[in-house]
Amino acid sequence: MANTETTLKECLSSIEGATGVALVDYTSGMALGTMGGSKTFDLNVAAAGNTDVVRAKMRTMEHLGLKGQIEDILITLNDQYHLIRLISGRGGNGLFMYLVLDAKRANLAMARHQLKKIEEDLEV
């Protein structure tokens, strides 16, 4: 089992094209840990904003009567992919991993696969 800091480091070092990662509590909107980002890309602001995305999708699913669980949410920009993966393991209720990828360098399918594996080893 990996702790938060180890998990964030693993995301940045092992996922091709990763430029930032955060572990986020979507009940409060607070990032529990961040790594990467830049002066012009504040991961704490992005974490808080993406909390609204997760909450909106959960409300929509509830209104539609959908019983499935969200695995991940993908937002594609011209030059970036933003991947939100809800934590499903023990202790992960209310948390998600937020991964920012450089679209020119990343393999989205591999990034999703690797993030799933990393998430399974996360101990919160």
Short mmCIF file of N, CA and C in Angstrom, two decimals:
data_model
loop_
_atom_site.label_atom_id
_atom_site.label_comp_id
_atom_site.label_asym_id
_atom_site.label_seq_id
_atom_site.Cartn_x
_atom_site.Cartn_y
_atom_site.Cartn_z
N MET A 1 0.83 -1.18 0.00
CA MET A 1 0.00 0.00 0.00
C MET A 1 0.87 1.25 0.00
N ALA A 2 0.47 2.25 -0.75
CA ALA A 2 1.25 3.48 -0.88
C ALA A 2 0.52 4.64 -0.20
N ASN A 3 1.31 5.53 0.40
CA ASN A 3 0.70 6.71 1.00
C ASN A 3 0.47 7.78 -0.07
N THR A 4 -0.11 8.90 0.33
CA THR A 4 -0.47 9.95 -0.62
C THR A 4 0.74 10.49 -1.37
N GLU A 5 1.79 10.87 -0.67
CA GLU A 5 2.96 11.46 -1.33
C GLU A 5 3.60 10.49 -2.32
N THR A 6 3.74 9.23 -1.92
CA THR A 6 4.32 8.22 -2.79
C THR A 6 3.45 8.03 -4.03
N THR A 7 2.14 8.02 -3.84
CA THR A 7 1.22 7.85 -4.95
C THR A 7 1.32 9.01 -5.94
N LEU A 8 1.37 10.23 -5.43
CA LEU A 8 1.47 11.39 -6.32
C LEU A 8 2.78 11.38 -7.10
N LYS A 9 3.88 11.02 -6.43
CA LYS A 9 5.17 10.92 -7.12
C LYS A 9 5.13 9.86 -8.21
N GLU A 10 4.50 8.73 -7.90
CA GLU A 10 4.41 7.64 -8.87
C GLU A 10 3.62 8.08 -10.10
N CYS A 11 2.55 8.83 -9.90
CA CYS A 11 1.76 9.32 -11.03
C CYS A 11 2.61 10.18 -11.95
N LEU A 12 3.34 11.11 -11.39
CA LEU A 12 4.15 12.01 -12.21
C LEU A 12 5.31 11.31 -12.89
N SER A 13 5.90 10.35 -12.21
CA SER A 13 7.09 9.70 -12.78
C SER A 13 6.76 8.55 -13.73
N SER A 14 5.64 7.89 -13.54
CA SER A 14 5.38 6.69 -14.35
C SER A 14 4.35 6.88 -15.45
N ILE A 15 3.56 7.94 -15.39
CA ILE A 15 2.54 8.15 -16.42
C ILE A 15 3.09 9.16 -17.43
N GLU A 16 3.30 8.68 -18.64
CA GLU A 16 3.86 9.51 -19.71
C GLU A 16 2.98 10.72 -19.96
N GLY A 17 3.60 11.90 -19.95
CA GLY A 17 2.89 13.14 -20.23
C GLY A 17 2.22 13.79 -19.03
N ALA A 18 2.32 13.18 -17.85
CA ALA A 18 1.70 13.76 -16.66
C ALA A 18 2.43 15.04 -16.27
N THR A 19 1.66 16.11 -16.05
CA THR A 19 2.26 17.39 -15.65
C THR A 19 1.79 17.84 -14.27
N GLY A 20 0.75 17.23 -13.75
CA GLY A 20 0.25 17.58 -12.43
C GLY A 20 -0.72 16.53 -11.94
N VAL A 21 -0.77 16.39 -10.62
CA VAL A 21 -1.67 15.40 -10.02
C VAL A 21 -2.09 15.89 -8.64
N ALA A 22 -3.31 15.55 -8.26
CA ALA A 22 -3.80 15.93 -6.94
C ALA A 22 -4.72 14.83 -6.41
N LEU A 23 -4.71 14.68 -5.09
CA LEU A 23 -5.69 13.84 -4.41
C LEU A 23 -6.65 14.82 -3.76
N VAL A 24 -7.94 14.67 -4.06
CA VAL A 24 -8.92 15.69 -3.69
C VAL A 24 -10.08 15.08 -2.91
N ASP A 25 -10.51 15.79 -1.88
CA ASP A 25 -11.71 15.44 -1.11
C ASP A 25 -12.86 16.24 -1.72
N TYR A 26 -13.81 15.54 -2.40
CA TYR A 26 -14.87 16.29 -3.07
C TYR A 26 -16.00 16.70 -2.14
N THR A 27 -15.95 16.29 -0.89
CA THR A 27 -16.95 16.81 0.06
C THR A 27 -16.58 18.23 0.49
N SER A 28 -15.29 18.53 0.55
CA SER A 28 -14.84 19.87 0.96
C SER A 28 -14.26 20.68 -0.19
N GLY A 29 -13.82 20.01 -1.26
CA GLY A 29 -13.16 20.69 -2.37
C GLY A 29 -11.68 20.93 -2.14
N MET A 30 -11.16 20.40 -1.04
CA MET A 30 -9.75 20.63 -0.68
C MET A 30 -8.86 19.54 -1.27
N ALA A 31 -7.70 19.96 -1.76
CA ALA A 31 -6.68 19.01 -2.21
C ALA A 31 -5.94 18.50 -0.98
N LEU A 32 -5.87 17.20 -0.82
CA LEU A 32 -5.14 16.59 0.29
C LEU A 32 -3.65 16.50 -0.01
N GLY A 33 -3.33 16.62 -1.28
CA GLY A 33 -1.94 16.61 -1.72
C GLY A 33 -1.89 16.95 -3.19
N THR A 34 -0.83 17.65 -3.59
CA THR A 34 -0.63 17.98 -5.00
C THR A 34 0.83 17.81 -5.35
N MET A 35 1.07 17.61 -6.63
CA MET A 35 2.44 17.54 -7.12
C MET A 35 2.42 17.95 -8.59
N GLY A 36 3.39 18.75 -8.97
CA GLY A 36 3.46 19.23 -10.35
C GLY A 36 2.73 20.55 -10.48
N GLY A 37 2.12 20.75 -11.63
CA GLY A 37 1.49 22.03 -11.90
C GLY A 37 2.54 23.05 -12.33
N SER A 38 2.19 24.33 -12.29
CA SER A 38 3.11 25.39 -12.67
C SER A 38 2.64 26.71 -12.07
N LYS A 39 3.40 27.76 -12.33
CA LYS A 39 3.01 29.09 -11.85
C LYS A 39 1.67 29.51 -12.44
N THR A 40 1.40 29.09 -13.66
CA THR A 40 0.16 29.48 -14.34
C THR A 40 -0.94 28.43 -14.21
N PHE A 41 -0.64 27.30 -13.58
CA PHE A 41 -1.64 26.24 -13.40
C PHE A 41 -1.62 25.79 -11.95
N ASP A 42 -2.50 26.38 -11.15
CA ASP A 42 -2.58 26.11 -9.72
C ASP A 42 -3.45 24.87 -9.48
N LEU A 43 -2.83 23.79 -9.04
CA LEU A 43 -3.55 22.55 -8.83
C LEU A 43 -4.60 22.65 -7.73
N ASN A 44 -4.39 23.50 -6.75
CA ASN A 44 -5.39 23.66 -5.69
C ASN A 44 -6.67 24.30 -6.24
N VAL A 45 -6.53 25.27 -7.12
CA VAL A 45 -7.69 25.89 -7.76
C VAL A 45 -8.39 24.88 -8.67
N ALA A 46 -7.60 24.14 -9.43
CA ALA A 46 -8.17 23.12 -10.32
C ALA A 46 -8.89 22.04 -9.52
N ALA A 47 -8.33 21.64 -8.39
CA ALA A 47 -8.96 20.62 -7.54
C ALA A 47 -10.32 21.11 -7.05
N ALA A 48 -10.37 22.35 -6.57
CA ALA A 48 -11.62 22.90 -6.08
C ALA A 48 -12.66 22.99 -7.20
N GLY A 49 -12.24 23.44 -8.38
CA GLY A 49 -13.16 23.54 -9.51
C GLY A 49 -13.67 22.20 -9.99
N ASN A 50 -12.79 21.20 -10.00
CA ASN A 50 -13.21 19.88 -10.47
C ASN A 50 -14.08 19.16 -9.45
N THR A 51 -14.05 19.61 -8.22
CA THR A 51 -15.00 19.10 -7.22
C THR A 51 -16.42 19.39 -7.69
N ASP A 52 -16.64 20.58 -8.25
CA ASP A 52 -17.97 20.92 -8.77
C ASP A 52 -18.37 20.01 -9.92
N VAL A 53 -17.41 19.62 -10.75
CA VAL A 53 -17.69 18.70 -11.86
C VAL A 53 -18.17 17.36 -11.31
N VAL A 54 -17.46 16.83 -10.33
CA VAL A 54 -17.83 15.53 -9.73
C VAL A 54 -19.20 15.62 -9.09
N ARG A 55 -19.44 16.65 -8.31
CA ARG A 55 -20.74 16.80 -7.64
C ARG A 55 -21.88 16.91 -8.64
N ALA A 56 -21.66 17.68 -9.72
CA ALA A 56 -22.70 17.85 -10.74
C ALA A 56 -23.02 16.52 -11.41
N LYS A 57 -22.00 15.74 -11.72
CA LYS A 57 -22.24 14.45 -12.37
C LYS A 57 -22.97 13.50 -11.42
N MET A 58 -22.62 13.52 -10.16
CA MET A 58 -23.30 12.65 -9.19
C MET A 58 -24.78 13.05 -9.04
N ARG A 59 -25.05 14.36 -9.01
CA ARG A 59 -26.45 14.82 -8.93
C ARG A 59 -27.23 14.41 -10.17
N THR A 60 -26.61 14.56 -11.33
CA THR A 60 -27.27 14.19 -12.58
C THR A 60 -27.59 12.70 -12.60
N MET A 61 -26.65 11.88 -12.17
CA MET A 61 -26.89 10.44 -12.13
C MET A 61 -28.04 10.11 -11.18
N GLU A 62 -28.09 10.80 -10.05
CA GLU A 62 -29.16 10.59 -9.08
C GLU A 62 -30.52 10.96 -9.69
N HIS A 63 -30.59 12.11 -10.38
CA HIS A 63 -31.84 12.55 -11.01
C HIS A 63 -32.29 11.59 -12.10
N LEU A 64 -31.34 10.98 -12.77
CA LEU A 64 -31.66 10.02 -13.83
C LEU A 64 -31.94 8.62 -13.30
N GLY A 65 -31.68 8.41 -12.03
CA GLY A 65 -31.89 7.09 -11.44
C GLY A 65 -30.83 6.08 -11.86
N LEU A 66 -29.65 6.56 -12.26
CA LEU A 66 -28.57 5.65 -12.66
C LEU A 66 -27.93 5.06 -11.42
N LYS A 67 -27.77 3.76 -11.40
CA LYS A 67 -27.24 3.07 -10.23
C LYS A 67 -25.74 2.79 -10.31
N GLY A 68 -25.15 2.96 -11.46
CA GLY A 68 -23.72 2.68 -11.62
C GLY A 68 -22.87 3.69 -10.86
N GLN A 69 -21.59 3.37 -10.75
CA GLN A 69 -20.66 4.27 -10.09
C GLN A 69 -19.76 4.91 -11.14
N ILE A 70 -19.37 6.15 -10.88
CA ILE A 70 -18.45 6.84 -11.78
C ILE A 70 -17.07 6.20 -11.63
N GLU A 71 -16.50 5.80 -12.73
CA GLU A 71 -15.13 5.28 -12.72
C GLU A 71 -14.16 6.44 -12.94
N ASP A 72 -14.36 7.15 -14.05
CA ASP A 72 -13.57 8.35 -14.27
C ASP A 72 -14.31 9.32 -15.16
N ILE A 73 -13.84 10.56 -15.15
CA ILE A 73 -14.39 11.64 -15.96
C ILE A 73 -13.22 12.22 -16.75
N LEU A 74 -13.42 12.40 -18.05
CA LEU A 74 -12.36 12.92 -18.90
C LEU A 74 -12.77 14.27 -19.48
N ILE A 75 -11.88 15.24 -19.37
CA ILE A 75 -12.08 16.54 -19.99
C ILE A 75 -10.92 16.74 -20.95
N THR A 76 -11.24 16.97 -22.21
CA THR A 76 -10.17 17.16 -23.21
C THR A 76 -10.12 18.62 -23.62
N LEU A 77 -8.91 19.17 -23.61
CA LEU A 77 -8.65 20.51 -24.09
C LEU A 77 -7.78 20.39 -25.33
N ASN A 78 -7.49 21.49 -25.99
CA ASN A 78 -6.65 21.45 -27.19
C ASN A 78 -5.30 20.81 -26.91
N ASP A 79 -4.72 21.12 -25.76
CA ASP A 79 -3.36 20.66 -25.48
C ASP A 79 -3.22 19.84 -24.20
N GLN A 80 -4.33 19.57 -23.53
CA GLN A 80 -4.27 18.81 -22.28
C GLN A 80 -5.45 17.85 -22.15
N TYR A 81 -5.21 16.80 -21.39
CA TYR A 81 -6.29 15.92 -20.92
C TYR A 81 -6.36 16.09 -19.41
N HIS A 82 -7.56 16.17 -18.89
CA HIS A 82 -7.77 16.23 -17.45
C HIS A 82 -8.58 15.00 -17.09
N LEU A 83 -8.01 14.14 -16.28
CA LEU A 83 -8.61 12.88 -15.91
C LEU A 83 -8.96 12.90 -14.43
N ILE A 84 -10.21 12.67 -14.13
CA ILE A 84 -10.70 12.62 -12.75
C ILE A 84 -11.10 11.18 -12.48
N ARG A 85 -10.45 10.56 -11.51
CA ARG A 85 -10.74 9.15 -11.17
C ARG A 85 -11.20 9.07 -9.73
N LEU A 86 -12.45 8.66 -9.53
CA LEU A 86 -12.96 8.51 -8.19
C LEU A 86 -12.32 7.32 -7.51
N ILE A 87 -11.95 7.48 -6.25
CA ILE A 87 -11.30 6.42 -5.49
C ILE A 87 -12.37 5.46 -5.00
N SER A 88 -12.22 4.19 -5.34
CA SER A 88 -13.24 3.21 -4.99
C SER A 88 -12.82 2.28 -3.86
N GLY A 89 -11.54 2.25 -3.53
CA GLY A 89 -11.05 1.34 -2.51
C GLY A 89 -11.44 1.76 -1.11
N ARG A 90 -11.05 0.95 -0.15
CA ARG A 90 -11.39 1.25 1.25
C ARG A 90 -10.79 2.59 1.67
N GLY A 91 -11.57 3.35 2.38
CA GLY A 91 -11.11 4.65 2.84
C GLY A 91 -11.13 5.73 1.77
N GLY A 92 -11.55 5.39 0.57
CA GLY A 92 -11.52 6.35 -0.52
C GLY A 92 -12.83 7.07 -0.77
N ASN A 93 -13.83 6.78 0.03
CA ASN A 93 -15.13 7.40 -0.18
C ASN A 93 -15.02 8.93 -0.05
N GLY A 94 -15.45 9.63 -1.08
CA GLY A 94 -15.39 11.08 -1.07
C GLY A 94 -14.10 11.65 -1.64
N LEU A 95 -13.25 10.79 -2.23
CA LEU A 95 -11.97 11.25 -2.77
C LEU A 95 -11.88 10.96 -4.27
N PHE A 96 -11.08 11.80 -4.96
CA PHE A 96 -10.75 11.49 -6.34
C PHE A 96 -9.32 11.90 -6.63
N MET A 97 -8.75 11.23 -7.62
CA MET A 97 -7.43 11.59 -8.15
C MET A 97 -7.69 12.47 -9.36
N TYR A 98 -6.93 13.53 -9.45
CA TYR A 98 -7.04 14.47 -10.57
C TYR A 98 -5.68 14.49 -11.27
N LEU A 99 -5.66 14.11 -12.54
CA LEU A 99 -4.42 14.00 -13.29
C LEU A 99 -4.49 14.91 -14.52
N VAL A 100 -3.44 15.71 -14.70
CA VAL A 100 -3.33 16.59 -15.87
C VAL A 100 -2.25 16.02 -16.77
N LEU A 101 -2.59 15.87 -18.05
CA LEU A 101 -1.68 15.28 -19.02
C LEU A 101 -1.45 16.23 -20.19
N ASP A 102 -0.23 16.25 -20.68
CA ASP A 102 0.11 16.96 -21.91
C ASP A 102 -0.39 16.08 -23.07
N ALA A 103 -1.34 16.59 -23.83
CA ALA A 103 -1.98 15.78 -24.87
C ALA A 103 -1.01 15.34 -25.96
N LYS A 104 0.07 16.10 -26.18
CA LYS A 104 1.02 15.74 -27.22
C LYS A 104 1.92 14.57 -26.82
N ARG A 105 2.11 14.40 -25.51
CA ARG A 105 3.03 13.35 -25.03
C ARG A 105 2.32 12.15 -24.42
N ALA A 106 1.06 12.32 -24.06
CA ALA A 106 0.36 11.27 -23.30
C ALA A 106 -0.33 10.26 -24.20
N ASN A 107 -0.41 9.05 -23.70
CA ASN A 107 -1.24 8.01 -24.28
C ASN A 107 -2.40 7.86 -23.31
N LEU A 108 -3.56 8.36 -23.71
CA LEU A 108 -4.70 8.43 -22.79
C LEU A 108 -5.13 7.05 -22.28
N ALA A 109 -5.16 6.07 -23.13
CA ALA A 109 -5.56 4.73 -22.70
C ALA A 109 -4.59 4.17 -21.65
N MET A 110 -3.31 4.36 -21.90
CA MET A 110 -2.31 3.88 -20.93
C MET A 110 -2.38 4.68 -19.62
N ALA A 111 -2.61 5.98 -19.73
CA ALA A 111 -2.72 6.81 -18.52
C ALA A 111 -3.89 6.35 -17.67
N ARG A 112 -5.03 6.06 -18.28
CA ARG A 112 -6.19 5.57 -17.52
C ARG A 112 -5.86 4.24 -16.86
N HIS A 113 -5.22 3.36 -17.60
CA HIS A 113 -4.85 2.04 -17.06
C HIS A 113 -3.89 2.19 -15.88
N GLN A 114 -2.86 3.01 -16.04
CA GLN A 114 -1.88 3.19 -14.97
C GLN A 114 -2.48 3.87 -13.76
N LEU A 115 -3.33 4.87 -13.97
CA LEU A 115 -3.96 5.56 -12.85
C LEU A 115 -4.85 4.61 -12.05
N LYS A 116 -5.53 3.71 -12.74
CA LYS A 116 -6.36 2.72 -12.05
C LYS A 116 -5.49 1.83 -11.17
N LYS A 117 -4.37 1.36 -11.70
CA LYS A 117 -3.48 0.52 -10.92
C LYS A 117 -2.90 1.27 -9.72
N ILE A 118 -2.50 2.51 -9.91
CA ILE A 118 -1.95 3.31 -8.83
C ILE A 118 -3.00 3.55 -7.76
N GLU A 119 -4.22 3.85 -8.18
CA GLU A 119 -5.33 4.09 -7.25
C GLU A 119 -5.61 2.85 -6.39
N GLU A 120 -5.49 1.68 -6.97
CA GLU A 120 -5.75 0.44 -6.22
C GLU A 120 -4.76 0.24 -5.09
N ASP A 121 -3.55 0.78 -5.23
CA ASP A 121 -2.52 0.63 -4.22
C ASP A 121 -2.50 1.76 -3.19
N LEU A 122 -3.35 2.76 -3.40
CA LEU A 122 -3.36 3.93 -2.52
C LEU A 122 -3.96 3.59 -1.16
N GLU A 123 -3.27 3.99 -0.11
CA GLU A 123 -3.79 3.84 1.23
C GLU A 123 -4.06 5.24 1.79
N VAL A 124 -5.35 5.49 2.07
CA VAL A 124 -5.74 6.82 2.54
C VAL A 124 -5.94 6.80 4.04
#
